[in-house]
């Protein structure tokens, strides 16, 4: 009875709740209206950002071929398991808090005030990241039964630069590992399997310096691409690091593709709303003849050296060898292999960057200079007694017993130093330097992959600049035989030889095979040699004689007349006197098609010589060239 | 009045206490409580299936005459007798293979034992692609085991209760496995792609070498790969009728048509690795 009375009695407090609920509903309706009307754009964009993803895929790089269409560089796929940092940020934070608690508890227990010292925050952040990543790696190792270790401490850099891209934990998985992980890793895990491509060099260490290598790019060019405000995932592209890969990066690089997709609440793709496929970069036809390149590199073998072979008419580089070399497929993967390459000095492209005194191969320039200045002619005979006295110093010949009476042809064939000391001194160092410069020995060959800008044709000014005093006759005698301060690259000497073979002063080297290229004198940028027909023939005969009966006879081959000049230069490396074996050659002598230079570095004093060391390499290269 | 108030406060306190216990209980306690609940609830999945069997039994009893049932029973007995002979033949062949393997010191071919199970429930829609089967851990089934049927791959066990197991279907978006095409040994990756309304279940295949092509006239059969060790070689996954070249120019990808019978599968076989049986 009491309760019935209680339930029917008017309670004056109830309307207060009505009003409270009414006010609350009004506030809700007002807030809803505000969001629907005034914040429409804001939420639309936010919705797009949450439900749409932009993926930028770098285009595959183009392939590189040799002049006969043989594949020299291509892309090879491999599988990687990586982890998305943005998916494990919470775990990083949790681990950081755990480490911080342990540290602070320990400090408190030791009676210290719990606080970080300088640098400790960053150290602990790195440690937290390492711990989390190691946990995931441990999980993979458990699945695979393997023992992979964390990649070196580059995850912090990756975290800073590419937080949206997967961080590769294990690269180049085997087919079995890939299959197991594909089945065992949940599809929506922060760990993801993805395909990447690497550059593949089918010929290994052959032509490695010319072809070059690539490195991962820091980002993919997405300028001007739509969807800049969307959450973006971008793949890692490749850029050329050296050689053709670098010089023709603009051509080989693919065009990035773009996908904008709507994803569901689980992050799976629902539908593509924009899909622009990446495009593979253009292929490049290099001027190299890989078979010829291989023959030359095999001939050089384990020695240190370089060689350059040019098409005389076009200046196209048929082979550009530098040994020791490295295998670009493996050298960046193995610390031991990398260290061995470093130790051997394999990074240097000796053919384009190595600077060496050209030795007696330079006598061609001295001979030209002597003939052009009138210091000698084709009838000039000089007596060689095995030495030549310049001022108070005796300059030796390569034959210490002397060559006897020699004309220019004979002096070139036997590489008589005395003949060229006298010729050089008679025509003067300025004339020799002028001829060398006319032949382009002080400027770039124009090759697209770059060559050394530090070649030297010495002059009195140069010597003074180097603080080595004034010019003396001994300097002239030295440069007359390609010694002294003269420094040239093997490619430079090959270009000089090709120019001489055509009767012109310059050869523009190119690594691109272009059958449509017009290669006249204007293209090469030179002019006719300042020699009469007879003068030219005299030098030519001397070079032919050198290959048939002279110092270059080890280069001769059956059926083709070769014009060659050998050289053995002396250098001092780290206080040790060493020798360099040189040879320049072109063939056929009466209708030149191919020109080349070879240089081999000696390892012990006098262990190499132009004829005996470089000659067989020229022979092998010429045989290969004319076999085709 | 005071009593009512006390009762209300007590109820709220109990509720709050249970809630707090749930939230604050150690992870181990929560885990095992959850598992216990699952085990307790699991028969509910199996009971409808068993009732369904019972319903079919009564349906046969009510709608067919005794002579008709006897006739069907005889046919079935004949078939069973035929299968029994085949089984004996298979056993004989198997022992012959084993003895040859012993003589030649070859590793044993048998890597899996089959545990046949009846499907209790199907959860196949745009979100869930699961089957519940009437066998579980008590029958040696563990998570990760492969499940097949007469038409090919069914999926993989994702949860093994004591007497029931949950199988993730091959069409599920979360299902991924290594595969290869029949007559090819280069591995590819298969992943389920769900099923759209009024359409058959499907999957996607990727990392297909660029030189492989497929068409409606010459479809390629995608089969399981033994690489990962969970499936034997050569069990049908589905057909591929179109492969599109990826922009990288190295791989192709395409859609896999899964067998239509997958949606109505009643009996499946769980593949239990022999190595696991030996461990036990």
PDB file of N, CA and C in Angstrom, chain B residues 1-89:
ATOM      1  N   UNK B   1      12.783  -1.052   2.726  1.00  0.00           N
ATOM      2  CA  UNK B   1      13.466  -0.030   1.921  1.00  0.00           C
ATOM      3  C   UNK B   1      14.977  -0.181   2.010  1.00  0.00           C
ATOM      4  N   UNK B   2      15.422  -0.329   3.276  1.00  0.00           N
ATOM      5  CA  UNK B   2      16.873  -0.466   3.511  1.00  0.00           C
ATOM      6  C   UNK B   2      17.379  -1.758   2.902  1.00  0.00           C
ATOM      7  N   UNK B   3      16.503  -2.814   3.007  1.00  0.00           N
ATOM      8  CA  UNK B   3      16.896  -4.113   2.460  1.00  0.00           C
ATOM      9  C   UNK B   3      17.042  -4.041   0.929  1.00  0.00           C
ATOM     10  N   UNK B   4      16.021  -3.316   0.317  1.00  0.00           N
ATOM     11  CA  UNK B   4      16.063  -3.192  -1.149  1.00  0.00           C
ATOM     12  C   UNK B   4      17.328  -2.461  -1.585  1.00  0.00           C
ATOM     13  N   UNK B   5      17.598  -1.395  -0.831  1.00  0.00           N
ATOM     14  CA  UNK B   5      18.797  -0.613  -1.161  1.00  0.00           C
ATOM     15  C   UNK B   5      20.050  -1.470  -1.047  1.00  0.00           C
ATOM     16  N   UNK B   6      20.079  -2.265   0.021  1.00  0.00           N
ATOM     17  CA  UNK B   6      21.243  -3.115   0.247  1.00  0.00           C
ATOM     18  C   UNK B   6      21.409  -4.124  -0.901  1.00  0.00           C
ATOM     19  N   UNK B   7      20.224  -4.715  -1.316  1.00  0.00           N
ATOM     20  CA  UNK B   7      20.265  -5.703  -2.398  1.00  0.00           C
ATOM     21  C   UNK B   7      20.789  -5.077  -3.691  1.00  0.00           C
ATOM     22  N   UNK B   8      20.275  -3.845  -3.979  1.00  0.00           N
ATOM     23  CA  UNK B   8      20.708  -3.166  -5.213  1.00  0.00           C
ATOM     24  C   UNK B   8      22.209  -2.896  -5.183  1.00  0.00           C
ATOM     25  N   UNK B   9      22.655  -2.404  -4.033  1.00  0.00           N
ATOM     26  CA  UNK B   9      24.093  -2.093  -3.900  1.00  0.00           C
ATOM     27  C   UNK B   9      24.923  -3.363  -4.015  1.00  0.00           C
ATOM     28  N   UNK B  10      24.390  -4.451  -3.410  1.00  0.00           N
ATOM     29  CA  UNK B  10      25.132  -5.711  -3.452  1.00  0.00           C
ATOM     30  C   UNK B  10      25.258  -6.222  -4.908  1.00  0.00           C
ATOM     31  N   UNK B  11      24.114  -6.137  -5.659  1.00  0.00           N
ATOM     32  CA  UNK B  11      24.154  -6.588  -7.061  1.00  0.00           C
ATOM     33  C   UNK B  11      25.169  -5.796  -7.877  1.00  0.00           C
ATOM     34  N   UNK B  12      25.123  -4.478  -7.661  1.00  0.00           N
ATOM     35  CA  UNK B  12      26.070  -3.631  -8.406  1.00  0.00           C
ATOM     36  C   UNK B  12      27.501  -3.989  -8.018  1.00  0.00           C
ATOM     37  N   UNK B  13      27.686  -4.232  -6.725  1.00  0.00           N
ATOM     38  CA  UNK B  13      29.035  -4.569  -6.237  1.00  0.00           C
ATOM     39  C   UNK B  13      29.510  -5.880  -6.839  1.00  0.00           C
ATOM     40  N   UNK B  14      28.589  -6.867  -6.924  1.00  0.00           N
ATOM     41  CA  UNK B  14      28.981  -8.169  -7.509  1.00  0.00           C
ATOM     42  C   UNK B  14      29.375  -7.983  -8.977  1.00  0.00           C
ATOM     43  N   UNK B  15      28.512  -7.234  -9.685  1.00  0.00           N
ATOM     44  CA  UNK B  15      28.784  -7.000 -11.104  1.00  0.00           C
ATOM     45  C   UNK B  15      30.144  -6.314 -11.292  1.00  0.00           C
ATOM     46  N   UNK B  16      30.360  -5.265 -10.451  1.00  0.00           N
ATOM     47  CA  UNK B  16      31.623  -4.531 -10.549  1.00  0.00           C
ATOM     48  C   UNK B  16      32.801  -5.448 -10.207  1.00  0.00           C
ATOM     49  N   UNK B  17      32.573  -6.307  -9.213  1.00  0.00           N
ATOM     50  CA  UNK B  17      33.644  -7.237  -8.813  1.00  0.00           C
ATOM     51  C   UNK B  17      34.008  -8.182  -9.931  1.00  0.00           C
ATOM     52  N   UNK B  18      32.983  -8.758 -10.597  1.00  0.00           N
ATOM     53  CA  UNK B  18      33.235  -9.696 -11.708  1.00  0.00           C
ATOM     54  C   UNK B  18      33.965  -8.980 -12.841  1.00  0.00           C
ATOM     55  N   UNK B  19      33.466  -7.749 -13.116  1.00  0.00           N
ATOM     56  CA  UNK B  19      34.088  -6.960 -14.199  1.00  0.00           C
ATOM     57  C   UNK B  19      35.560  -6.696 -13.882  1.00  0.00           C
ATOM     58  N   UNK B  20      35.803  -6.286 -12.637  1.00  0.00           N
ATOM     59  CA  UNK B  20      37.181  -5.985 -12.223  1.00  0.00           C
ATOM     60  C   UNK B  20      38.037  -7.246 -12.293  1.00  0.00           C
ATOM     61  N   UNK B  21      37.455  -8.377 -11.870  1.00  0.00           N
ATOM     62  CA  UNK B  21      38.214  -9.631 -11.911  1.00  0.00           C
ATOM     63  C   UNK B  21      38.592  -9.992 -13.335  1.00  0.00           C
ATOM     64  N   UNK B  22      37.626  -9.765 -14.261  1.00  0.00           N
ATOM     65  CA  UNK B  22      37.905 -10.061 -15.680  1.00  0.00           C
ATOM     66  C   UNK B  22      39.040  -9.189 -16.195  1.00  0.00           C
ATOM     67  N   UNK B  23      38.956  -7.901 -15.826  1.00  0.00           N
ATOM     68  CA  UNK B  23      39.942  -6.954 -16.354  1.00  0.00           C
ATOM     69  C   UNK B  23      41.305  -7.135 -15.706  1.00  0.00           C
ATOM     70  N   UNK B  24      41.291  -7.419 -14.421  1.00  0.00           N
ATOM     71  CA  UNK B  24      42.569  -7.450 -13.690  1.00  0.00           C
ATOM     72  C   UNK B  24      43.190  -8.837 -13.581  1.00  0.00           C
ATOM     73  N   UNK B  25      42.443  -9.858 -13.979  1.00  0.00           N
ATOM     74  CA  UNK B  25      42.982 -11.220 -13.855  1.00  0.00           C
ATOM     75  C   UNK B  25      44.244 -11.364 -14.699  1.00  0.00           C
ATOM     76  N   UNK B  26      45.193 -12.152 -14.225  1.00  0.00           N
ATOM     77  CA  UNK B  26      46.415 -12.355 -15.012  1.00  0.00           C
ATOM     78  C   UNK B  26      46.092 -12.945 -16.386  1.00  0.00           C
ATOM     79  N   UNK B  27      46.958 -12.674 -17.361  1.00  0.00           N
ATOM     80  CA  UNK B  27      46.726 -13.108 -18.743  1.00  0.00           C
ATOM     81  C   UNK B  27      46.545 -14.620 -18.816  1.00  0.00           C
ATOM     82  N   UNK B  28      47.307 -15.357 -18.001  1.00  0.00           N
ATOM     83  CA  UNK B  28      47.228 -16.827 -18.048  1.00  0.00           C
ATOM     84  C   UNK B  28      45.823 -17.283 -17.645  1.00  0.00           C
ATOM     85  N   UNK B  29      45.311 -16.664 -16.581  1.00  0.00           N
ATOM     86  CA  UNK B  29      43.969 -17.053 -16.094  1.00  0.00           C
ATOM     87  C   UNK B  29      42.934 -16.750 -17.174  1.00  0.00           C
ATOM     88  N   UNK B  30      43.063 -15.542 -17.757  1.00  0.00           N
ATOM     89  CA  UNK B  30      42.094 -15.167 -18.785  1.00  0.00           C
ATOM     90  C   UNK B  30      42.156 -16.115 -19.975  1.00  0.00           C
ATOM     91  N   UNK B  31      43.418 -16.477 -20.339  1.00  0.00           N
ATOM     92  CA  UNK B  31      43.620 -17.361 -21.500  1.00  0.00           C
ATOM     93  C   UNK B  31      42.924 -18.705 -21.260  1.00  0.00           C
ATOM     94  N   UNK B  32      43.193 -19.286 -20.078  1.00  0.00           N
ATOM     95  CA  UNK B  32      42.618 -20.609 -19.826  1.00  0.00           C
ATOM     96  C   UNK B  32      41.111 -20.555 -19.590  1.00  0.00           C
ATOM     97  N   UNK B  33      40.640 -19.448 -19.021  1.00  0.00           N
ATOM     98  CA  UNK B  33      39.186 -19.299 -18.869  1.00  0.00           C
ATOM     99  C   UNK B  33      38.533 -19.258 -20.251  1.00  0.00           C
ATOM    100  N   UNK B  34      39.167 -18.495 -21.149  1.00  0.00           N
ATOM    101  CA  UNK B  34      38.646 -18.389 -22.521  1.00  0.00           C
ATOM    102  C   UNK B  34      38.633 -19.749 -23.188  1.00  0.00           C
ATOM    103  N   UNK B  35      39.757 -20.481 -23.019  1.00  0.00           N
ATOM    104  CA  UNK B  35      39.859 -21.802 -23.656  1.00  0.00           C
ATOM    105  C   UNK B  35      38.785 -22.740 -23.103  1.00  0.00           C
ATOM    106  N   UNK B  36      38.612 -22.665 -21.773  1.00  0.00           N
ATOM    107  CA  UNK B  36      37.615 -23.533 -21.135  1.00  0.00           C
ATOM    108  C   UNK B  36      36.222 -23.212 -21.668  1.00  0.00           C
ATOM    109  N   UNK B  37      35.960 -21.923 -21.839  1.00  0.00           N
ATOM    110  CA  UNK B  37      34.658 -21.515 -22.365  1.00  0.00           C
ATOM    111  C   UNK B  37      34.468 -22.056 -23.784  1.00  0.00           C
ATOM    112  N   UNK B  38      35.551 -21.958 -24.567  1.00  0.00           N
ATOM    113  CA  UNK B  38      35.496 -22.466 -25.952  1.00  0.00           C
ATOM    114  C   UNK B  38      35.160 -23.953 -25.955  1.00  0.00           C
ATOM    115  N   UNK B  39      35.865 -24.690 -25.097  1.00  0.00           N
ATOM    116  CA  UNK B  39      35.644 -26.133 -25.048  1.00  0.00           C
ATOM    117  C   UNK B  39      34.226 -26.447 -24.599  1.00  0.00           C
ATOM    118  N   UNK B  40      33.731 -25.638 -23.667  1.00  0.00           N
ATOM    119  CA  UNK B  40      32.389 -25.838 -23.142  1.00  0.00           C
ATOM    120  C   UNK B  40      31.349 -25.546 -24.235  1.00  0.00           C
ATOM    121  N   UNK B  41      31.664 -24.534 -25.033  1.00  0.00           N
ATOM    122  CA  UNK B  41      30.730 -24.095 -26.055  1.00  0.00           C
ATOM    123  C   UNK B  41      30.821 -24.941 -27.334  1.00  0.00           C
ATOM    124  N   UNK B  42      32.017 -25.562 -27.579  1.00  0.00           N
ATOM    125  CA  UNK B  42      32.280 -26.262 -28.832  1.00  0.00           C
ATOM    126  C   UNK B  42      31.198 -27.261 -29.237  1.00  0.00           C
ATOM    127  N   UNK B  43      30.666 -28.083 -28.276  1.00  0.00           N
ATOM    128  CA  UNK B  43      29.620 -29.042 -28.685  1.00  0.00           C
ATOM    129  C   UNK B  43      28.421 -28.377 -29.342  1.00  0.00           C
ATOM    130  N   UNK B  44      28.192 -27.108 -29.013  1.00  0.00           N
ATOM    131  CA  UNK B  44      27.052 -26.411 -29.624  1.00  0.00           C
ATOM    132  C   UNK B  44      27.195 -26.348 -31.144  1.00  0.00           C
ATOM    133  N   UNK B  45      28.483 -26.290 -31.623  1.00  0.00           N
ATOM    134  CA  UNK B  45      28.706 -26.301 -33.072  1.00  0.00           C
ATOM    135  C   UNK B  45      28.421 -27.669 -33.658  1.00  0.00           C
ATOM    136  N   UNK B  46      28.756 -28.710 -32.876  1.00  0.00           N
ATOM    137  CA  UNK B  46      28.619 -30.071 -33.396  1.00  0.00           C
ATOM    138  C   UNK B  46      27.201 -30.591 -33.285  1.00  0.00           C
ATOM    139  N   UNK B  47      26.473 -30.161 -32.234  1.00  0.00           N
ATOM    140  CA  UNK B  47      25.123 -30.702 -31.990  1.00  0.00           C
ATOM    141  C   UNK B  47      24.184 -30.473 -33.181  1.00  0.00           C
ATOM    142  N   UNK B  48      24.104 -29.250 -33.750  1.00  0.00           N
ATOM    143  CA  UNK B  48      23.198 -29.085 -34.894  1.00  0.00           C
ATOM    144  C   UNK B  48      23.534 -30.033 -36.032  1.00  0.00           C
ATOM    145  N   UNK B  49      24.844 -30.260 -36.246  1.00  0.00           N
ATOM    146  CA  UNK B  49      25.248 -31.150 -37.329  1.00  0.00           C
ATOM    147  C   UNK B  49      24.777 -32.573 -37.049  1.00  0.00           C
ATOM    148  N   UNK B  50      24.938 -32.982 -35.763  1.00  0.00           N
ATOM    149  CA  UNK B  50      24.499 -34.338 -35.411  1.00  0.00           C
ATOM    150  C   UNK B  50      22.977 -34.454 -35.477  1.00  0.00           C
ATOM    151  N   UNK B  51      22.282 -33.383 -35.079  1.00  0.00           N
ATOM    152  CA  UNK B  51      20.807 -33.378 -35.187  1.00  0.00           C
ATOM    153  C   UNK B  51      20.385 -33.462 -36.645  1.00  0.00           C
ATOM    154  N   UNK B  52      21.178 -32.791 -37.476  1.00  0.00           N
ATOM    155  CA  UNK B  52      20.907 -32.822 -38.909  1.00  0.00           C
ATOM    156  C   UNK B  52      21.021 -34.250 -39.443  1.00  0.00           C
ATOM    157  N   UNK B  53      22.068 -34.951 -38.994  1.00  0.00           N
ATOM    158  CA  UNK B  53      22.230 -36.353 -39.394  1.00  0.00           C
ATOM    159  C   UNK B  53      21.035 -37.185 -38.939  1.00  0.00           C
ATOM    160  N   UNK B  54      20.606 -36.915 -37.691  1.00  0.00           N
ATOM    161  CA  UNK B  54      19.469 -37.637 -37.135  1.00  0.00           C
ATOM    162  C   UNK B  54      18.204 -37.342 -37.943  1.00  0.00           C
ATOM    163  N   UNK B  55      18.067 -36.091 -38.314  1.00  0.00           N
ATOM    164  CA  UNK B  55      16.899 -35.676 -39.105  1.00  0.00           C
ATOM    165  C   UNK B  55      16.885 -36.411 -40.440  1.00  0.00           C
ATOM    166  N   UNK B  56      18.071 -36.540 -41.036  1.00  0.00           N
ATOM    167  CA  UNK B  56      18.159 -37.245 -42.319  1.00  0.00           C
ATOM    168  C   UNK B  56      17.805 -38.716 -42.141  1.00  0.00           C
ATOM    169  N   UNK B  57      18.252 -39.270 -41.029  1.00  0.00           N
ATOM    170  CA  UNK B  57      17.959 -40.671 -40.737  1.00  0.00           C
ATOM    171  C   UNK B  57      16.449 -40.873 -40.652  1.00  0.00           C
ATOM    172  N   UNK B  58      15.778 -40.004 -39.919  1.00  0.00           N
ATOM    173  CA  UNK B  58      14.315 -40.125 -39.780  1.00  0.00           C
ATOM    174  C   UNK B  58      13.605 -39.833 -41.086  1.00  0.00           C
ATOM    175  N   UNK B  59      14.206 -38.941 -41.862  1.00  0.00           N
ATOM    176  CA  UNK B  59      13.646 -38.635 -43.177  1.00  0.00           C
ATOM    177  C   UNK B  59      13.639 -39.892 -44.034  1.00  0.00           C
ATOM    178  N   UNK B  60      14.753 -40.638 -43.989  1.00  0.00           N
ATOM    179  CA  UNK B  60      14.841 -41.881 -44.752  1.00  0.00           C
ATOM    180  C   UNK B  60      13.826 -42.901 -44.226  1.00  0.00           C
ATOM    181  N   UNK B  61      13.745 -42.983 -42.907  1.00  0.00           N
ATOM    182  CA  UNK B  61      12.811 -43.949 -42.303  1.00  0.00           C
ATOM    183  C   UNK B  61      11.368 -43.651 -42.675  1.00  0.00           C
ATOM    184  N   UNK B  62      11.029 -42.363 -42.734  1.00  0.00           N
ATOM    185  CA  UNK B  62       9.639 -41.979 -42.969  1.00  0.00           C
ATOM    186  C   UNK B  62       9.265 -42.036 -44.445  1.00  0.00           C
ATOM    187  N   UNK B  63      10.196 -41.655 -45.321  1.00  0.00           N
ATOM    188  CA  UNK B  63       9.833 -41.458 -46.725  1.00  0.00           C
ATOM    189  C   UNK B  63      10.181 -42.625 -47.651  1.00  0.00           C
ATOM    190  N   UNK B  64      10.928 -43.584 -47.173  1.00  0.00           N
ATOM    191  CA  UNK B  64      11.281 -44.721 -48.017  1.00  0.00           C
ATOM    192  C   UNK B  64      10.796 -46.017 -47.381  1.00  0.00           C
ATOM    193  N   UNK B  65      10.426 -46.927 -48.257  1.00  0.00           N
ATOM    194  CA  UNK B  65       9.956 -48.221 -47.745  1.00  0.00           C
ATOM    195  C   UNK B  65      11.163 -49.045 -47.292  1.00  0.00           C
ATOM    196  N   UNK B  66      10.870 -50.058 -46.494  1.00  0.00           N
ATOM    197  CA  UNK B  66      11.948 -50.912 -45.983  1.00  0.00           C
ATOM    198  C   UNK B  66      12.706 -51.566 -47.121  1.00  0.00           C
ATOM    199  N   UNK B  67      11.933 -52.034 -48.135  1.00  0.00           N
ATOM    200  CA  UNK B  67      12.594 -52.734 -49.245  1.00  0.00           C
ATOM    201  C   UNK B  67      13.531 -51.790 -50.014  1.00  0.00           C
ATOM    202  N   UNK B  68      13.075 -50.512 -50.157  1.00  0.00           N
ATOM    203  CA  UNK B  68      13.934 -49.535 -50.853  1.00  0.00           C
ATOM    204  C   UNK B  68      15.243 -49.315 -50.061  1.00  0.00           C
ATOM    205  N   UNK B  69      15.094 -49.191 -48.765  1.00  0.00           N
ATOM    206  CA  UNK B  69      16.274 -48.959 -47.923  1.00  0.00           C
ATOM    207  C   UNK B  69      17.209 -50.167 -47.955  1.00  0.00           C
ATOM    208  N   UNK B  70      16.587 -51.356 -47.944  1.00  0.00           N
ATOM    209  CA  UNK B  70      17.416 -52.573 -47.988  1.00  0.00           C
ATOM    210  C   UNK B  70      18.198 -52.628 -49.298  1.00  0.00           C
ATOM    211  N   UNK B  71      17.480 -52.246 -50.402  1.00  0.00           N
ATOM    212  CA  UNK B  71      18.131 -52.253 -51.724  1.00  0.00           C
ATOM    213  C   UNK B  71      19.326 -51.297 -51.752  1.00  0.00           C
ATOM    214  N   UNK B  72      19.085 -50.081 -51.213  1.00  0.00           N
ATOM    215  CA  UNK B  72      20.172 -49.081 -51.181  1.00  0.00           C
ATOM    216  C   UNK B  72      21.312 -49.582 -50.296  1.00  0.00           C
ATOM    217  N   UNK B  73      20.936 -50.203 -49.171  1.00  0.00           N
ATOM    218  CA  UNK B  73      21.948 -50.768 -48.255  1.00  0.00           C
ATOM    219  C   UNK B  73      22.786 -51.821 -48.950  1.00  0.00           C
ATOM    220  N   UNK B  74      22.123 -52.668 -49.791  1.00  0.00           N
ATOM    221  CA  UNK B  74      22.865 -53.704 -50.528  1.00  0.00           C
ATOM    222  C   UNK B  74      23.868 -53.067 -51.485  1.00  0.00           C
ATOM    223  N   UNK B  75      23.344 -52.010 -52.217  1.00  0.00           N
ATOM    224  CA  UNK B  75      24.248 -51.311 -53.171  1.00  0.00           C
ATOM    225  C   UNK B  75      25.470 -50.776 -52.435  1.00  0.00           C
ATOM    226  N   UNK B  76      25.161 -50.187 -51.302  1.00  0.00           N
ATOM    227  CA  UNK B  76      26.237 -49.592 -50.509  1.00  0.00           C
ATOM    228  C   UNK B  76      27.223 -50.660 -50.035  1.00  0.00           C
ATOM    229  N   UNK B  77      26.668 -51.799 -49.645  1.00  0.00           N
ATOM    230  CA  UNK B  77      27.525 -52.901 -49.187  1.00  0.00           C
ATOM    231  C   UNK B  77      28.421 -53.377 -50.325  1.00  0.00           C
ATOM    232  N   UNK B  78      27.830 -53.432 -51.548  1.00  0.00           N
ATOM    233  CA  UNK B  78      28.630 -53.857 -52.699  1.00  0.00           C
ATOM    234  C   UNK B  78      29.785 -52.881 -52.928  1.00  0.00           C
ATOM    235  N   UNK B  79      29.410 -51.583 -52.878  1.00  0.00           N
ATOM    236  CA  UNK B  79      30.447 -50.562 -53.070  1.00  0.00           C
ATOM    237  C   UNK B  79      31.526 -50.688 -52.008  1.00  0.00           C
ATOM    238  N   UNK B  80      31.087 -50.857 -50.776  1.00  0.00           N
ATOM    239  CA  UNK B  80      32.037 -50.986 -49.666  1.00  0.00           C
ATOM    240  C   UNK B  80      32.950 -52.184 -49.856  1.00  0.00           C
ATOM    241  N   UNK B  81      32.355 -53.286 -50.348  1.00  0.00           N
ATOM    242  CA  UNK B  81      33.161 -54.479 -50.587  1.00  0.00           C
ATOM    243  C   UNK B  81      34.226 -54.184 -51.639  1.00  0.00           C
ATOM    244  N   UNK B  82      33.791 -53.451 -52.694  1.00  0.00           N
ATOM    245  CA  UNK B  82      34.742 -53.064 -53.762  1.00  0.00           C
ATOM    246  C   UNK B  82      35.865 -52.214 -53.195  1.00  0.00           C
ATOM    247  N   UNK B  83      35.481 -51.234 -52.363  1.00  0.00           N
ATOM    248  CA  UNK B  83      36.492 -50.353 -51.770  1.00  0.00           C
ATOM    249  C   UNK B  83      37.407 -51.125 -50.830  1.00  0.00           C
ATOM    250  N   UNK B  84      36.829 -52.097 -50.143  1.00  0.00           N
ATOM    251  CA  UNK B  84      37.652 -52.896 -49.214  1.00  0.00           C
ATOM    252  C   UNK B  84      38.723 -53.652 -49.983  1.00  0.00           C
ATOM    253  N   UNK B  85      38.320 -54.172 -51.186  1.00  0.00           N
ATOM    254  CA  UNK B  85      39.318 -54.884 -52.019  1.00  0.00           C
ATOM    255  C   UNK B  85      40.417 -53.912 -52.455  1.00  0.00           C
ATOM    256  N   UNK B  86      39.934 -52.720 -52.886  1.00  0.00           N
ATOM    257  CA  UNK B  86      40.902 -51.693 -53.323  1.00  0.00           C
ATOM    258  C   UNK B  86      41.851 -51.343 -52.172  1.00  0.00           C
ATOM    259  N   UNK B  87      41.289 -51.231 -50.995  1.00  0.00           N
ATOM    260  CA  UNK B  87      42.116 -50.882 -49.837  1.00  0.00           C
ATOM    261  C   UNK B  87      43.184 -51.941 -49.586  1.00  0.00           C
ATOM    262  N   UNK B  88      42.746 -53.203 -49.723  1.00  0.00           N
ATOM    263  CA  UNK B  88      43.709 -54.293 -49.524  1.00  0.00           C
ATOM    264  C   UNK B  88      44.817 -54.203 -50.567  1.00  0.00           C
ATOM    265  N   UNK B  89      44.379 -53.944 -51.822  1.00  0.00           N
ATOM    266  CA  UNK B  89      45.372 -53.812 -52.902  1.00  0.00           C
ATOM    267  C   UNK B  89      46.347 -52.678 -52.583  1.00  0.00           C
TER     268      UNK B  89
END
